[in-house]
Every structure is written in structure tokens, then in C-alpha cells.
PDB file of C-alpha atoms in Angstrom:
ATOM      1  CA  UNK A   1     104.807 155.879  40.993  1.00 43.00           C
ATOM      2  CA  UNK A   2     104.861 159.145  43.259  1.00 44.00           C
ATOM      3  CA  UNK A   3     104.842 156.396  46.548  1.00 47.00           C
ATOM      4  CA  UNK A   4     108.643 155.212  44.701  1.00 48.00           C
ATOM      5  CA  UNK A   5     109.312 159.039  44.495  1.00 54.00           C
ATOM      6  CA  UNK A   6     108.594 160.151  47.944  1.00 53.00           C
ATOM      7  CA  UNK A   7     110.395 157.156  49.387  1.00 55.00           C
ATOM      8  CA  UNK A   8     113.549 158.304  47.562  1.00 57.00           C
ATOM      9  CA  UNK A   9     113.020 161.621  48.758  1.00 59.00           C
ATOM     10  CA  UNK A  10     112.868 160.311  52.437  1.00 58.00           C
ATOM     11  CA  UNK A  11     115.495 157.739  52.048  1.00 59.00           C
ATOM     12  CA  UNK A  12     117.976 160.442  49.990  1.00 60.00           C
ATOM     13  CA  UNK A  13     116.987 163.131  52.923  1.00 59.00           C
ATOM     14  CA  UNK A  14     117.812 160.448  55.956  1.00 58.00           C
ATOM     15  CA  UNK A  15     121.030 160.367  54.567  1.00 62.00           C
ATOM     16  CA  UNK A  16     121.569 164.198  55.696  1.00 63.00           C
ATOM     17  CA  UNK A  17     119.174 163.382  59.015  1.00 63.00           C
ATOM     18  CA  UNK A  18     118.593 160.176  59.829  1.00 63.00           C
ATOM     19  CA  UNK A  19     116.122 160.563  63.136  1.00 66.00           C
ATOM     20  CA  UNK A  20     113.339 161.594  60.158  1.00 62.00           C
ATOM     21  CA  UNK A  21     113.136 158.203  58.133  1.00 63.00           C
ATOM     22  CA  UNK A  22     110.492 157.238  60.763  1.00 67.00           C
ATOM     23  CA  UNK A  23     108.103 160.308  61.021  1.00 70.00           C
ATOM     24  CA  UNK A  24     108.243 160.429  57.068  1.00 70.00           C
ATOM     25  CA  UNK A  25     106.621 157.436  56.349  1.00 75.00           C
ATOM     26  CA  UNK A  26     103.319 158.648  56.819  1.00 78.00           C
ATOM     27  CA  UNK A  27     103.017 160.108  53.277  1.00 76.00           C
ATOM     28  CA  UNK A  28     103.158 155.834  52.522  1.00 78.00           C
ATOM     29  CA  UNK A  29     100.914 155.009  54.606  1.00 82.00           C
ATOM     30  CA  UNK A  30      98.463 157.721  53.196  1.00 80.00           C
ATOM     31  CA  UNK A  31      98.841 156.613  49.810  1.00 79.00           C
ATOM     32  CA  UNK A  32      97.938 152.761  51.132  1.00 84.00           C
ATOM     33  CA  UNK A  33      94.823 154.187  52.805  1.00 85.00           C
ATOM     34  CA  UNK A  34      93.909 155.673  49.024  1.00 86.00           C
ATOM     35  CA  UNK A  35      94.270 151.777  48.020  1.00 86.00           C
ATOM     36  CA  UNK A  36      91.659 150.429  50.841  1.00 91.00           C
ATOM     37  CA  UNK A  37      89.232 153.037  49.639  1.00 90.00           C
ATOM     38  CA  UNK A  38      89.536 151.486  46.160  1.00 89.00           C
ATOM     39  CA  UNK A  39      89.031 147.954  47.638  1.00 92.00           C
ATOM     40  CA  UNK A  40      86.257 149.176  50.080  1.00 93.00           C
ATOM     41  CA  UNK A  41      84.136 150.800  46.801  1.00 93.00           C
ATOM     42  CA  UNK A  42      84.909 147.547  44.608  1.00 93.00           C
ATOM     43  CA  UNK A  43      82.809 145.697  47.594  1.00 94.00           C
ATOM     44  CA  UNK A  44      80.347 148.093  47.466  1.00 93.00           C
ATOM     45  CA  UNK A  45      79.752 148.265  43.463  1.00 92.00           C
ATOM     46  CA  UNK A  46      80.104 144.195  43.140  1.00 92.00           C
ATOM     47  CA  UNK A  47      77.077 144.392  46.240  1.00 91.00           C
ATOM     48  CA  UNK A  48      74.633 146.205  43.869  1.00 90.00           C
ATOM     49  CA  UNK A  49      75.303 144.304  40.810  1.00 88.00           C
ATOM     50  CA  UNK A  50      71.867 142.422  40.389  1.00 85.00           C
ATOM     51  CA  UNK A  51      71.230 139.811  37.413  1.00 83.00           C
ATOM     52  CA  UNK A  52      67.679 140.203  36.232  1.00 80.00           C
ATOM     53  CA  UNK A  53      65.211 136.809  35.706  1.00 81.00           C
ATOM     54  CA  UNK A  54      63.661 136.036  33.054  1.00 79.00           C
ATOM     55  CA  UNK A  55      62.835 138.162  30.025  1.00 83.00           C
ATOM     56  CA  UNK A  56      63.735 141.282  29.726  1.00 83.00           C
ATOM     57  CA  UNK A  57      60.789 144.255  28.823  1.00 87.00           C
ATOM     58  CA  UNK A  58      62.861 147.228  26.075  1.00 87.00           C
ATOM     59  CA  UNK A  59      62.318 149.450  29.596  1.00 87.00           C
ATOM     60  CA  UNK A  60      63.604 147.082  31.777  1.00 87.00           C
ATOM     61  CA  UNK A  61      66.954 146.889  29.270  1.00 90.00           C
ATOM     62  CA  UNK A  62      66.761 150.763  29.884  1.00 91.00           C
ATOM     63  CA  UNK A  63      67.041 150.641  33.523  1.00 91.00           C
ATOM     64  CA  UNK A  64      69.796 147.770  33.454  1.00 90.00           C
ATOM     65  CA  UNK A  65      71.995 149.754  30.808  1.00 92.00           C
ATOM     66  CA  UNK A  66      71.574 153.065  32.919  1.00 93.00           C
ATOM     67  CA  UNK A  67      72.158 151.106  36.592  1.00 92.00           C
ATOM     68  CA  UNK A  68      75.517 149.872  35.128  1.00 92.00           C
ATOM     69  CA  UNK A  69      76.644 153.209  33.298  1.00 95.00           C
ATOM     70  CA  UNK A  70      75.726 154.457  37.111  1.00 94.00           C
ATOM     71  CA  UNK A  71      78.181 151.844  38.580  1.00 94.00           C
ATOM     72  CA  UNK A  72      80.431 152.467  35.928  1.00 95.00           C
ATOM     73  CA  UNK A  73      80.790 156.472  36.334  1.00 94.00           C
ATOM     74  CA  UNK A  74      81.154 155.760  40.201  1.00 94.00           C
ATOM     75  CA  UNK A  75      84.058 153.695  39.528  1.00 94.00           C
ATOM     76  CA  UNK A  76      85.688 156.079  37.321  1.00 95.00           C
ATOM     77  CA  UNK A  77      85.202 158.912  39.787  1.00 94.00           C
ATOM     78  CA  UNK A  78      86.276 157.148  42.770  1.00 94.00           C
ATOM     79  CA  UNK A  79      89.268 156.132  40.963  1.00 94.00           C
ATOM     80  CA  UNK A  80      89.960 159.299  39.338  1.00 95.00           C
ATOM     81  CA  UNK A  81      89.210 160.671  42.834  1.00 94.00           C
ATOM     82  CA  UNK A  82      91.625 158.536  44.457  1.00 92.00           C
ATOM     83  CA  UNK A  83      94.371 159.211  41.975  1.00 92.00           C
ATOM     84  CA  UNK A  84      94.314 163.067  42.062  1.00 92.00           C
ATOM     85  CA  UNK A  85      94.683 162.152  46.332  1.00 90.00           C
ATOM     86  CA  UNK A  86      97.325 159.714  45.482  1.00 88.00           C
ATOM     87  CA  UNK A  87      99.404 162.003  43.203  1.00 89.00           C
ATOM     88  CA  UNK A  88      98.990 164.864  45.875  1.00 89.00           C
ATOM     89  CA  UNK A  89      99.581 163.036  49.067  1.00 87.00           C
ATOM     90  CA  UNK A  90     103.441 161.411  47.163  1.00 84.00           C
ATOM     91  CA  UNK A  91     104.283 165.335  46.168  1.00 86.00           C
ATOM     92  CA  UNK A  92     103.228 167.020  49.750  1.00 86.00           C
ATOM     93  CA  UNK A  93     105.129 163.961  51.031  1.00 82.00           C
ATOM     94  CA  UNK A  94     108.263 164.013  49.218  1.00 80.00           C
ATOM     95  CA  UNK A  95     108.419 167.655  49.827  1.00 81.00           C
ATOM     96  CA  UNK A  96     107.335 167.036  53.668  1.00 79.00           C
ATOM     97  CA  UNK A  97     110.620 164.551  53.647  1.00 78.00           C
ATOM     98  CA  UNK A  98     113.196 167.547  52.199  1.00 79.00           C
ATOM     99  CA  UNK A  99     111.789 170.108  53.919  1.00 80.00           C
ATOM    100  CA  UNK A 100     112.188 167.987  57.472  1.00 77.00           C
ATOM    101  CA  UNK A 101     115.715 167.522  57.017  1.00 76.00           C
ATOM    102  CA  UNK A 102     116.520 170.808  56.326  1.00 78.00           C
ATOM    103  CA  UNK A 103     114.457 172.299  59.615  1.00 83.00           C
ATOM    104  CA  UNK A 104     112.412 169.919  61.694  1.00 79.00           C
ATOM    105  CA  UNK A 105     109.813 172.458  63.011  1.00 85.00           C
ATOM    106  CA  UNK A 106     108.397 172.555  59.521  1.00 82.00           C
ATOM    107  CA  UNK A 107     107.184 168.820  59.748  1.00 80.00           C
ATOM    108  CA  UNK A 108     104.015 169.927  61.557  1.00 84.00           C
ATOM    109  CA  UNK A 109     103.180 171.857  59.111  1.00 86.00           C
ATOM    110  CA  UNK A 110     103.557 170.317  56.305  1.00 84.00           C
ATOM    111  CA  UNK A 111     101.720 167.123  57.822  1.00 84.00           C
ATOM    112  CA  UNK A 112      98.439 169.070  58.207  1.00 88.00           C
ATOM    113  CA  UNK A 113      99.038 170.369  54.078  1.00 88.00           C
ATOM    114  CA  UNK A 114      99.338 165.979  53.346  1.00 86.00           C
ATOM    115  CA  UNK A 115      96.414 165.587  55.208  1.00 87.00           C
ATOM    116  CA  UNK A 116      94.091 167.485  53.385  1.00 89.00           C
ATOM    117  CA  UNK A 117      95.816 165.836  50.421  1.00 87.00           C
ATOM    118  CA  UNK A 118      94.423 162.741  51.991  1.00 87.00           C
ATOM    119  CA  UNK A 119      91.096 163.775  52.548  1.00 90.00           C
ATOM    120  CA  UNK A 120      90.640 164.006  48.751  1.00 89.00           C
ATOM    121  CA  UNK A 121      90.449 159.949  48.735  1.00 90.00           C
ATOM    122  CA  UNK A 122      87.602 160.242  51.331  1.00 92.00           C
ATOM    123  CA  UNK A 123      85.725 163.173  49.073  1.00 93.00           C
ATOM    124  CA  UNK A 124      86.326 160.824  46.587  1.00 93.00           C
ATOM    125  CA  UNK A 125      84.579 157.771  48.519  1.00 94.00           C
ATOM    126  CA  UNK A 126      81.767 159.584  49.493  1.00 94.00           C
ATOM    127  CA  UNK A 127      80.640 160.370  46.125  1.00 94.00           C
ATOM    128  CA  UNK A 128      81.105 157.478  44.688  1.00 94.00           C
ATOM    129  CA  UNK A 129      79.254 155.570  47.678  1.00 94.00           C
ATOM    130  CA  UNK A 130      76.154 158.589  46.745  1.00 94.00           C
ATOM    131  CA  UNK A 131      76.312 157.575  43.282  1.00 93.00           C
ATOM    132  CA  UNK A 132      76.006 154.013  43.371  1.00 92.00           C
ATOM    133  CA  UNK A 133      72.947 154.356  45.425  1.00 92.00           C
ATOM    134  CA  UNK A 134      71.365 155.499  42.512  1.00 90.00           C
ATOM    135  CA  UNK A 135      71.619 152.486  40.832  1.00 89.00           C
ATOM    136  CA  UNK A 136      68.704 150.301  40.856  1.00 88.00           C
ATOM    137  CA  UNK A 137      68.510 147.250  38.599  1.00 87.00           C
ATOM    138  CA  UNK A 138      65.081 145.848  37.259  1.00 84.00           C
ATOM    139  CA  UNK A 139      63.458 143.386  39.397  1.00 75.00           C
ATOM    140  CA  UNK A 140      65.600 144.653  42.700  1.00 59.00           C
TER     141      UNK A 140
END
């Protein structure tokens, strides 16, 4: 939803300057690198999923309910992770789009502030890509 809100800010902004719809769509392009990060971990988790053979010992049931609570909680922090960068990156890039049609120099500026935004996806991927290497699966 914030991607629909900072493309009206840059396409309500180009009205007043028009040489800045270009430049501005960064902040999209951002938010569709947050996307591939969710796509890349999906890979990852559906990679350590393993389906135990045979019977299963009480301890063995232990270790497969805690390997896929472990897979589970990496999910929700990636994604979590990846919506905090999402929701950051559309504001910082909505107000990157204003502020750039009002006085150009402060584009610069603003892009380094997005791209720390941005680097909250990547945070995000590297934790959960930690966590899910703590999940091991009976007979793995």
C-alpha cells in the first residue's frame, strides 16, 4: 500500500517538475527488492524442510515440532522484518518525491536516508537465514 502512496506522491510532484519522475522511482524499486528477499528466504525455508522415515521416537516428535516452530519464527521475522523496510522505504520515498520538486539538491540526501530504510530488508534476511540454520529435523 505505501508503494501506491509514494507513486502518487511522485506522479502528483512531476506535475510541478517533471525532469524528477525518473530519479524517483527508486523508492519502487526498493520496495521490489524487499519482495525478492521474501522469495529468496521462502527457497531457503522450503530447502530445510525434511520429512522423517519411519516411526517416530516422543524425542524425535520433539525435535520435529521445535525445527518447524524454528522455520516458522524465521518466517515471521523475515516478514515482519521486511515489512517495517517496506513501510519505511514508501514514506522516505514519498517524502524523497515532494521534497525533490520543491529543491533538487535535497534528492541526495534524502536517497542515502531510503537507503538505510532499505537495508532493514537485508537485517531482516540475515537473521532469518541465522535462524533457520538452527533447524535440524530428526534423521537429517
Amino acid at each position: 500500500q505505501r508503494r501506491v502512496h509514494g507513486g502518487s506522491s511522485i506522479s502528483g510532484a512531476a506535475i510541478r517538475s517533471p525532469e524528477i519522475r525518473s530519479k524517483n522511482l527508486i523508492s519502487v524499486i526498493f520496495c521490489e527488492a524487499v519482495a525478492i528477499y521474501g522469495v529468496i528466504m521462502a527457497i531457503i525455508l522450503a530447502s530445510r524442510i525434511k520429512t522423517p522415515e519411519g516411526e517416530i521416537s516422543l524425542a524425535d516428535w520433539n525435535q520435529l515440532r521445535a525445527a518447524c516452530y524454528t522455520l516458522l519464527a524465521c518466517g515471521l521475522s523475515v516478514g515482519l522484518g521486511n515489512l517495517a523496510c517496506g513501510v519505511s522505504v514508501g514514506i522516505v520515498g514519498s517524502s524523497c518525491a515532494i521534497a525533490d520538486a520543491s529543491n533538487p539538491s535535497l534528492f541526495v540526501k534524502i536517497l542515502v536516508v531510503e537507503i538505510f530504510a532499505s537495508a532493514l530488508g537485508i537485517f531482516a534476511i540475515i537473521v532469518g537465514i541465522l535462524q533457520s540454520q538452527k533447524a535440524t529435523f530428526p534423521g537429517a
